[in-house]
Amino acid sequence: MRRKDKIIFLKGEKVILRPLRKNTDLEKALRWINDPEVNQYLSIYFPINDKKEEEWFDGLYKNDDNLPFAIETLDGKFIGVIGLHRINWKDRVATTGALIGEKDYWGKGYGTDAKMTLLNYAFNALNLRKICSAVIEYNKRSLRYSLHCGYKIEGCWKKQIFKKGKYWDEILLGIFRKDWLKIWRKYEKTGRIK
Ligand SMILES: CC(C)(COP(=O)(O)OP(=O)(O)OC[C@H]1O[C@@H](n2cnc3c(N)ncnc32)[C@H](O)[C@@H]1OP(=O)(O)O)[C@@H](O)C(=O)NCCC(=O)NCCS
């Protein structure tokens, strides 16, 4: 796609977020979620085939309690997905989930930028109040980037998730707009969290 034809919904420092596109994105997403190195961090435990993936995709945009996005690098590589889920418009809370499926892009700040960009949309466009997330205890990278973005650990469900032959804790995180704003102001100015 030529640069001027690119679809951009939100623009960050390192990534853009755009709506998912069935005909171009599904195949990559299918590879990512079935990849054991990625899947170990997800709640999905059955193999996902084209049909299941398509059903999932078709369900995504049906209600306004789910807002999924593709994560693309600024030079146009589709590397992952991120979204607001279980949006509760009365309580003004939602849950975030993210997945960078291209593993060469892990640990290079793309997730942090995607999350900060999404939180800016959640808090400053949608007027949400609080965003939650949950991480399996061995997913240190995910925990770390969430804490960088300002999430705080609010609790833990002990021995909640069975993976790799044993039960693991699920760490529960939350972030309020006022706490995130302090981090955002610096990020907006400098492109840095720390
Ligand atoms: C979790 C995820 C979205 C984070 O995105 P990312 O681009 O890799 O994260 P970032 O580079 O922005 O930040 C990662 C932080 O963790 C650190 N980190 C990287 N690898 C790590 C590891 N193995 N252990 C602990 N910390 C690690 C990075 O150094 C960085 O912290 P720093 O800035 O203090 O150095 C991405 O790695 C991913 O999609 N992983 C697979 C699926 C997944 O775990 N999804 C989340 C489910 S809750």
PDB file of C-alpha atoms and ligand atoms in Angstrom:
ATOM      1  CA  MET A   1       0.000   0.000   0.000  1.00  0.00           C
ATOM      2  CA  ARG A   2       1.349   3.421  -0.912  1.00  0.00           C
ATOM      3  CA  ARG A   3       2.222   5.602   2.077  1.00  0.00           C
ATOM      4  CA  LYS A   4      -0.512   8.147   1.323  1.00  0.00           C
ATOM      5  CA  ASP A   5      -3.133   5.367   1.133  1.00  0.00           C
ATOM      6  CA  LYS A   6      -2.251   3.998   4.550  1.00  0.00           C
ATOM      7  CA  ILE A   7      -5.037   3.673   7.097  1.00  0.00           C
ATOM      8  CA  ILE A   8      -4.101   5.381  10.352  1.00  0.00           C
ATOM      9  CA  PHE A   9      -6.448   5.743  13.278  1.00  0.00           C
ATOM     10  CA  LEU A  10      -4.015   6.568  16.087  1.00  0.00           C
ATOM     11  CA  LYS A  11      -0.401   7.604  15.744  1.00  0.00           C
ATOM     12  CA  GLY A  12       2.255   6.999  18.393  1.00  0.00           C
ATOM     13  CA  GLU A  13       6.021   7.541  18.496  1.00  0.00           C
ATOM     14  CA  LYS A  14       6.927   4.151  17.029  1.00  0.00           C
ATOM     15  CA  VAL A  15       3.644   2.633  15.872  1.00  0.00           C
ATOM     16  CA  ILE A  16       0.286   3.411  14.370  1.00  0.00           C
ATOM     17  CA  LEU A  17      -2.932   1.728  15.454  1.00  0.00           C
ATOM     18  CA  ARG A  18      -5.552   1.014  12.817  1.00  0.00           C
ATOM     19  CA  PRO A  19      -8.685  -1.147  12.521  1.00  0.00           C
ATOM     20  CA  LEU A  20      -7.992  -4.798  11.772  1.00  0.00           C
ATOM     21  CA  ARG A  21      -8.558  -5.877   8.154  1.00  0.00           C
ATOM     22  CA  LYS A  22      -9.862  -9.344   7.581  1.00  0.00           C
ATOM     23  CA  ASN A  23      -8.268 -10.030   4.215  1.00  0.00           C
ATOM     24  CA  THR A  24      -4.742  -8.970   5.151  1.00  0.00           C
ATOM     25  CA  ASP A  25      -4.421  -9.507   8.913  1.00  0.00           C
ATOM     26  CA  LEU A  26      -6.076 -12.828   9.720  1.00  0.00           C
ATOM     27  CA  GLU A  27      -3.343 -15.074   8.401  1.00  0.00           C
ATOM     28  CA  LYS A  28      -0.615 -13.443  10.443  1.00  0.00           C
ATOM     29  CA  ALA A  29      -2.765 -13.390  13.569  1.00  0.00           C
ATOM     30  CA  LEU A  30      -3.420 -17.109  13.067  1.00  0.00           C
ATOM     31  CA  ARG A  31       0.324 -17.808  12.974  1.00  0.00           C
ATOM     32  CA  TRP A  32       0.936 -15.723  16.091  1.00  0.00           C
ATOM     33  CA  ILE A  33      -1.714 -17.176  18.368  1.00  0.00           C
ATOM     34  CA  ASN A  34      -0.783 -20.759  17.497  1.00  0.00           C
ATOM     35  CA  ASP A  35       2.947 -20.113  18.078  1.00  0.00           C
ATOM     36  CA  PRO A  36       3.874 -21.823  21.405  1.00  0.00           C
ATOM     37  CA  GLU A  37       6.311 -19.038  22.316  1.00  0.00           C
ATOM     38  CA  VAL A  38       3.471 -16.509  22.055  1.00  0.00           C
ATOM     39  CA  ASN A  39       0.632 -18.769  23.153  1.00  0.00           C
ATOM     40  CA  GLN A  40       2.283 -19.502  26.535  1.00  0.00           C
ATOM     41  CA  TYR A  41       1.265 -15.961  27.555  1.00  0.00           C
ATOM     42  CA  LEU A  42      -2.326 -16.127  26.267  1.00  0.00           C
ATOM     43  CA  SER A  43      -5.520 -17.588  27.679  1.00  0.00           C
ATOM     44  CA  ILE A  44      -6.116 -19.521  24.423  1.00  0.00           C
ATOM     45  CA  TYR A  45      -5.313 -23.226  24.776  1.00  0.00           C
ATOM     46  CA  PHE A  46      -6.951 -24.936  21.790  1.00  0.00           C
ATOM     47  CA  PRO A  47      -5.450 -24.757  18.301  1.00  0.00           C
ATOM     48  CA  ILE A  48      -7.107 -22.008  16.310  1.00  0.00           C
ATOM     49  CA  ASN A  49      -7.923 -22.728  12.664  1.00  0.00           C
ATOM     50  CA  ASP A  50      -9.094 -20.382   9.906  1.00  0.00           C
ATOM     51  CA  LYS A  51     -12.760 -20.943  10.665  1.00  0.00           C
ATOM     52  CA  LYS A  52     -12.447 -20.201  14.387  1.00  0.00           C
ATOM     53  CA  GLU A  53     -10.270 -17.187  13.650  1.00  0.00           C
ATOM     54  CA  GLU A  54     -12.842 -15.843  11.195  1.00  0.00           C
ATOM     55  CA  GLU A  55     -15.679 -16.294  13.708  1.00  0.00           C
ATOM     56  CA  TRP A  56     -13.625 -14.476  16.330  1.00  0.00           C
ATOM     57  CA  PHE A  57     -12.935 -11.677  13.870  1.00  0.00           C
ATOM     58  CA  ASP A  58     -16.555 -11.334  12.782  1.00  0.00           C
ATOM     59  CA  GLY A  59     -17.655 -11.101  16.427  1.00  0.00           C
ATOM     60  CA  LEU A  60     -15.147  -8.397  17.259  1.00  0.00           C
ATOM     61  CA  TYR A  61     -16.774  -5.433  15.599  1.00  0.00           C
ATOM     62  CA  LYS A  62     -20.378  -6.373  16.348  1.00  0.00           C
ATOM     63  CA  ASN A  63     -20.696  -4.599  19.692  1.00  0.00           C
ATOM     64  CA  ASP A  64     -19.283  -1.378  21.054  1.00  0.00           C
ATOM     65  CA  ASP A  65     -17.718  -3.080  24.082  1.00  0.00           C
ATOM     66  CA  ASN A  66     -14.696  -4.226  22.071  1.00  0.00           C
ATOM     67  CA  LEU A  67     -12.236  -2.037  20.186  1.00  0.00           C
ATOM     68  CA  PRO A  68      -9.419  -4.016  18.605  1.00  0.00           C
ATOM     69  CA  PHE A  69      -6.548  -2.469  16.633  1.00  0.00           C
ATOM     70  CA  ALA A  70      -3.694  -3.643  14.474  1.00  0.00           C
ATOM     71  CA  ILE A  71      -0.253  -2.454  15.582  1.00  0.00           C
ATOM     72  CA  GLU A  72       1.895  -1.353  12.647  1.00  0.00           C
ATOM     73  CA  THR A  73       5.413   0.031  12.733  1.00  0.00           C
ATOM     74  CA  LEU A  74       5.751   3.496  11.226  1.00  0.00           C
ATOM     75  CA  ASP A  75       7.199   1.913   8.089  1.00  0.00           C
ATOM     76  CA  GLY A  76       4.088  -0.208   7.667  1.00  0.00           C
ATOM     77  CA  LYS A  77       4.884  -3.644   9.136  1.00  0.00           C
ATOM     78  CA  PHE A  78       1.962  -5.307  10.868  1.00  0.00           C
ATOM     79  CA  ILE A  79       3.499  -6.688  14.081  1.00  0.00           C
ATOM     80  CA  GLY A  80       0.652  -7.254  16.530  1.00  0.00           C
ATOM     81  CA  VAL A  81      -2.760  -6.480  17.920  1.00  0.00           C
ATOM     82  CA  ILE A  82      -3.959  -4.476  20.881  1.00  0.00           C
ATOM     83  CA  GLY A  83      -7.394  -3.534  22.111  1.00  0.00           C
ATOM     84  CA  LEU A  84      -9.862  -2.313  24.642  1.00  0.00           C
ATOM     85  CA  HIS A  85     -12.190  -5.081  25.724  1.00  0.00           C
ATOM     86  CA  ARG A  86     -15.172  -5.492  28.010  1.00  0.00           C
ATOM     87  CA  ILE A  87     -15.765  -1.747  27.863  1.00  0.00           C
ATOM     88  CA  ASN A  88     -18.343  -0.820  30.478  1.00  0.00           C
ATOM     89  CA  TRP A  89     -19.721   2.582  29.500  1.00  0.00           C
ATOM     90  CA  LYS A  90     -21.604   3.060  32.780  1.00  0.00           C
ATOM     91  CA  ASP A  91     -18.666   2.458  35.130  1.00  0.00           C
ATOM     92  CA  ARG A  92     -16.241   3.821  32.501  1.00  0.00           C
ATOM     93  CA  VAL A  93     -13.829   0.924  32.833  1.00  0.00           C
ATOM     94  CA  ALA A  94     -12.288  -1.429  30.293  1.00  0.00           C
ATOM     95  CA  THR A  95      -9.646  -4.122  29.986  1.00  0.00           C
ATOM     96  CA  THR A  96      -6.621  -4.004  27.700  1.00  0.00           C
ATOM     97  CA  GLY A  97      -4.943  -6.867  25.929  1.00  0.00           C
ATOM     98  CA  ALA A  98      -1.928  -6.799  23.621  1.00  0.00           C
ATOM     99  CA  LEU A  99       0.029  -9.209  21.523  1.00  0.00           C
ATOM    100  CA  ILE A 100       3.098  -8.505  19.457  1.00  0.00           C
ATOM    101  CA  GLY A 101       3.316 -11.614  17.328  1.00  0.00           C
ATOM    102  CA  GLU A 102       6.504 -10.786  15.440  1.00  0.00           C
ATOM    103  CA  LYS A 103       8.993 -11.920  18.071  1.00  0.00           C
ATOM    104  CA  ASP A 104      11.921  -9.922  16.647  1.00  0.00           C
ATOM    105  CA  TYR A 105       9.991  -6.875  17.785  1.00  0.00           C
ATOM    106  CA  TRP A 106       9.737  -7.894  21.452  1.00  0.00           C
ATOM    107  CA  GLY A 107      11.496  -5.816  24.068  1.00  0.00           C
ATOM    108  CA  LYS A 108      12.126  -2.838  21.776  1.00  0.00           C
ATOM    109  CA  GLY A 109       9.517  -0.443  23.053  1.00  0.00           C
ATOM    110  CA  TYR A 110       6.789  -1.119  20.472  1.00  0.00           C
ATOM    111  CA  GLY A 111       4.414  -2.549  23.073  1.00  0.00           C
ATOM    112  CA  THR A 112       4.911   0.390  25.414  1.00  0.00           C
ATOM    113  CA  ASP A 113       4.231   2.870  22.629  1.00  0.00           C
ATOM    114  CA  ALA A 114       1.153   0.970  21.448  1.00  0.00           C
ATOM    115  CA  LYS A 115      -0.184   0.829  25.008  1.00  0.00           C
ATOM    116  CA  MET A 116       0.461   4.527  25.721  1.00  0.00           C
ATOM    117  CA  THR A 117      -1.232   5.438  22.423  1.00  0.00           C
ATOM    118  CA  LEU A 118      -4.216   3.257  23.267  1.00  0.00           C
ATOM    119  CA  LEU A 119      -4.461   4.664  26.803  1.00  0.00           C
ATOM    120  CA  ASN A 120      -4.440   8.191  25.374  1.00  0.00           C
ATOM    121  CA  TYR A 121      -7.427   7.228  23.233  1.00  0.00           C
ATOM    122  CA  ALA A 122      -9.160   5.451  26.137  1.00  0.00           C
ATOM    123  CA  PHE A 123      -8.758   8.320  28.593  1.00  0.00           C
ATOM    124  CA  ASN A 124      -8.721  11.410  26.398  1.00  0.00           C
ATOM    125  CA  ALA A 125     -11.115  10.464  23.608  1.00  0.00           C
ATOM    126  CA  LEU A 126     -13.463   7.876  25.084  1.00  0.00           C
ATOM    127  CA  ASN A 127     -13.471   9.459  28.553  1.00  0.00           C
ATOM    128  CA  LEU A 128     -12.863   6.139  30.285  1.00  0.00           C
ATOM    129  CA  ARG A 129     -11.823   6.351  33.925  1.00  0.00           C
ATOM    130  CA  LYS A 130      -9.927   3.182  34.664  1.00  0.00           C
ATOM    131  CA  ILE A 131      -8.264   0.474  32.594  1.00  0.00           C
ATOM    132  CA  CYS A 132      -7.511  -3.013  33.870  1.00  0.00           C
ATOM    133  CA  SER A 133      -5.237  -5.783  32.746  1.00  0.00           C
ATOM    134  CA  ALA A 134      -4.173  -9.233  33.896  1.00  0.00           C
ATOM    135  CA  VAL A 135      -0.877 -11.048  33.491  1.00  0.00           C
ATOM    136  CA  ILE A 136       0.209 -14.616  34.191  1.00  0.00           C
ATOM    137  CA  GLU A 137       2.975 -14.463  36.788  1.00  0.00           C
ATOM    138  CA  TYR A 138       5.823 -15.671  34.551  1.00  0.00           C
ATOM    139  CA  ASN A 139       5.152 -13.050  31.867  1.00  0.00           C
ATOM    140  CA  LYS A 140       7.788 -10.665  33.230  1.00  0.00           C
ATOM    141  CA  ARG A 141       8.009  -8.611  30.046  1.00  0.00           C
ATOM    142  CA  SER A 142       4.308  -7.899  30.021  1.00  0.00           C
ATOM    143  CA  LEU A 143       4.278  -7.054  33.709  1.00  0.00           C
ATOM    144  CA  ARG A 144       7.223  -4.729  33.267  1.00  0.00           C
ATOM    145  CA  TYR A 145       5.799  -2.789  30.342  1.00  0.00           C
ATOM    146  CA  SER A 146       2.448  -2.429  32.085  1.00  0.00           C
ATOM    147  CA  LEU A 147       4.145  -1.024  35.178  1.00  0.00           C
ATOM    148  CA  HIS A 148       6.129   1.386  32.966  1.00  0.00           C
ATOM    149  CA  CYS A 149       2.863   2.673  31.507  1.00  0.00           C
ATOM    150  CA  GLY A 150       1.608   3.369  35.031  1.00  0.00           C
ATOM    151  CA  TYR A 151      -0.484   0.313  35.878  1.00  0.00           C
ATOM    152  CA  LYS A 152      -0.414  -0.681  39.535  1.00  0.00           C
ATOM    153  CA  ILE A 153      -0.788  -4.171  40.928  1.00  0.00           C
ATOM    154  CA  GLU A 154      -4.193  -4.283  42.596  1.00  0.00           C
ATOM    155  CA  GLY A 155      -4.259  -7.921  43.538  1.00  0.00           C
ATOM    156  CA  CYS A 156      -3.667 -11.440  42.498  1.00  0.00           C
ATOM    157  CA  TRP A 157      -5.707 -14.543  41.874  1.00  0.00           C
ATOM    158  CA  LYS A 158      -3.669 -17.330  43.422  1.00  0.00           C
ATOM    159  CA  LYS A 159      -2.982 -20.436  41.334  1.00  0.00           C
ATOM    160  CA  GLN A 160      -5.578 -19.318  38.779  1.00  0.00           C
ATOM    161  CA  ILE A 161      -4.162 -20.492  35.464  1.00  0.00           C
ATOM    162  CA  PHE A 162      -3.036 -23.977  34.484  1.00  0.00           C
ATOM    163  CA  LYS A 163      -0.179 -23.894  31.970  1.00  0.00           C
ATOM    164  CA  LYS A 164       3.027 -25.910  31.501  1.00  0.00           C
ATOM    165  CA  GLY A 165       1.843 -28.589  33.904  1.00  0.00           C
ATOM    166  CA  LYS A 166       1.127 -26.409  36.909  1.00  0.00           C
ATOM    167  CA  TYR A 167      -0.999 -23.631  38.344  1.00  0.00           C
ATOM    168  CA  TRP A 168       0.184 -20.028  38.197  1.00  0.00           C
ATOM    169  CA  ASP A 169      -0.979 -16.815  39.815  1.00  0.00           C
ATOM    170  CA  GLU A 170      -2.772 -14.223  37.719  1.00  0.00           C
ATOM    171  CA  ILE A 171      -1.627 -10.708  38.574  1.00  0.00           C
ATOM    172  CA  LEU A 172      -4.371  -8.084  38.364  1.00  0.00           C
ATOM    173  CA  LEU A 173      -3.428  -4.570  37.301  1.00  0.00           C
ATOM    174  CA  GLY A 174      -5.276  -1.281  37.055  1.00  0.00           C
ATOM    175  CA  ILE A 175      -4.566   2.289  36.011  1.00  0.00           C
ATOM    176  CA  PHE A 176      -6.550   5.466  36.616  1.00  0.00           C
ATOM    177  CA  ARG A 177      -6.473   8.421  34.252  1.00  0.00           C
ATOM    178  CA  LYS A 178      -4.988  10.816  36.823  1.00  0.00           C
ATOM    179  CA  ASP A 179      -1.992   8.528  37.474  1.00  0.00           C
ATOM    180  CA  TRP A 180      -1.467   7.841  33.798  1.00  0.00           C
ATOM    181  CA  LEU A 181      -1.573  11.586  32.923  1.00  0.00           C
ATOM    182  CA  LYS A 182       1.651  12.242  34.831  1.00  0.00           C
ATOM    183  CA  ILE A 183       3.457   9.612  32.772  1.00  0.00           C
ATOM    184  CA  TRP A 184       1.773  10.708  29.544  1.00  0.00           C
ATOM    185  CA  ARG A 185       2.853  14.346  29.879  1.00  0.00           C
ATOM    186  CA  LYS A 186       6.480  13.285  29.959  1.00  0.00           C
ATOM    187  CA  TYR A 187       6.018  10.698  27.213  1.00  0.00           C
ATOM    188  CA  GLU A 188       4.321  13.203  24.936  1.00  0.00           C
ATOM    189  CA  LYS A 189       7.176  15.675  25.344  1.00  0.00           C
ATOM    190  CA  THR A 190      10.163  13.359  25.259  1.00  0.00           C
ATOM    191  CA  GLY A 191       8.951  10.058  23.775  1.00  0.00           C
ATOM    192  CA  ARG A 192      10.361   8.416  26.888  1.00  0.00           C
ATOM    193  CA  ILE A 193       8.712   6.787  29.854  1.00  0.00           C
ATOM    194  CA  LYS A 194      11.689   6.838  32.204  1.00  0.00           C
TER     195      LYS A 194
HETATM  196  C1  LIG B   1       3.896  -8.122  26.277  1.00  0.00           C
HETATM  197  C2  LIG B   1       4.243  -7.329  25.029  1.00  0.00           C
HETATM  198  C3  LIG B   1       2.973  -6.719  24.412  1.00  0.00           C
HETATM  199  C4  LIG B   1       5.188  -6.181  25.430  1.00  0.00           C
HETATM  200  O1  LIG B   1       5.553  -5.464  24.295  1.00  0.00           O
HETATM  201  P1  LIG B   1       7.130  -5.183  24.024  1.00  0.00           P
HETATM  202  O2  LIG B   1       7.240  -4.319  22.851  1.00  0.00           O
HETATM  203  O3  LIG B   1       7.823  -6.510  23.950  1.00  0.00           O
HETATM  204  O4  LIG B   1       7.513  -4.437  25.360  1.00  0.00           O
HETATM  205  P2  LIG B   1       8.491  -3.175  25.540  1.00  0.00           P
HETATM  206  O5  LIG B   1       9.741  -3.377  24.757  1.00  0.00           O
HETATM  207  O6  LIG B   1       7.730  -1.928  25.271  1.00  0.00           O
HETATM  208  O7  LIG B   1       8.756  -3.261  27.111  1.00  0.00           O
HETATM  209  C5  LIG B   1       9.196  -4.462  27.668  1.00  0.00           C
HETATM  210  C6  LIG B   1       9.902  -4.213  28.988  1.00  0.00           C
HETATM  211  O8  LIG B   1      10.197  -5.463  29.545  1.00  0.00           O
HETATM  212  C7  LIG B   1      11.615  -5.660  29.531  1.00  0.00           C
HETATM  213  N1  LIG B   1      11.830  -7.033  29.150  1.00  0.00           N
HETATM  214  C8  LIG B   1      12.072  -7.533  27.925  1.00  0.00           C
HETATM  215  N2  LIG B   1      12.233  -8.857  27.989  1.00  0.00           N
HETATM  216  C9  LIG B   1      12.097  -9.193  29.311  1.00  0.00           C
HETATM  217  C10 LIG B   1      12.166 -10.406  30.032  1.00  0.00           C
HETATM  218  N3  LIG B   1      12.377 -11.567  29.405  1.00  0.00           N
HETATM  219  N4  LIG B   1      11.978 -10.354  31.374  1.00  0.00           N
HETATM  220  C11 LIG B   1      11.724  -9.198  32.007  1.00  0.00           C
HETATM  221  N5  LIG B   1      11.655  -8.012  31.377  1.00  0.00           N
HETATM  222  C12 LIG B   1      11.840  -8.023  30.041  1.00  0.00           C
HETATM  223  C13 LIG B   1      12.155  -4.706  28.545  1.00  0.00           C
HETATM  224  O9  LIG B   1      13.512  -4.481  28.817  1.00  0.00           O
HETATM  225  C14 LIG B   1      11.256  -3.549  28.806  1.00  0.00           C
HETATM  226  O10 LIG B   1      11.558  -2.935  30.032  1.00  0.00           O
HETATM  227  P3  LIG B   1      12.632  -1.787  30.128  1.00  0.00           P
HETATM  228  O11 LIG B   1      12.075  -0.662  29.288  1.00  0.00           O
HETATM  229  O12 LIG B   1      12.668  -1.482  31.584  1.00  0.00           O
HETATM  230  O13 LIG B   1      13.889  -2.314  29.593  1.00  0.00           O
HETATM  231  C15 LIG B   1       4.957  -8.205  23.943  1.00  0.00           C
HETATM  232  O14 LIG B   1       6.223  -8.602  24.422  1.00  0.00           O
HETATM  233  C16 LIG B   1       4.139  -9.431  23.584  1.00  0.00           C
HETATM  234  O15 LIG B   1       3.199  -9.311  22.858  1.00  0.00           O
HETATM  235  N6  LIG B   1       4.508 -10.603  24.087  1.00  0.00           N
HETATM  236  C17 LIG B   1       3.823 -11.862  23.761  1.00  0.00           C
HETATM  237  C18 LIG B   1       2.337 -11.904  24.109  1.00  0.00           C
HETATM  238  C19 LIG B   1       2.049 -11.352  25.471  1.00  0.00           C
HETATM  239  O16 LIG B   1       2.754 -11.597  26.418  1.00  0.00           O
HETATM  240  N7  LIG B   1       0.958 -10.585  25.557  1.00  0.00           N
HETATM  241  C20 LIG B   1       0.512 -10.015  26.802  1.00  0.00           C
HETATM  242  C21 LIG B   1      -0.368 -10.938  27.534  1.00  0.00           C
HETATM  243  S1  LIG B   1      -0.819 -10.233  29.104  1.00  0.00           S
END
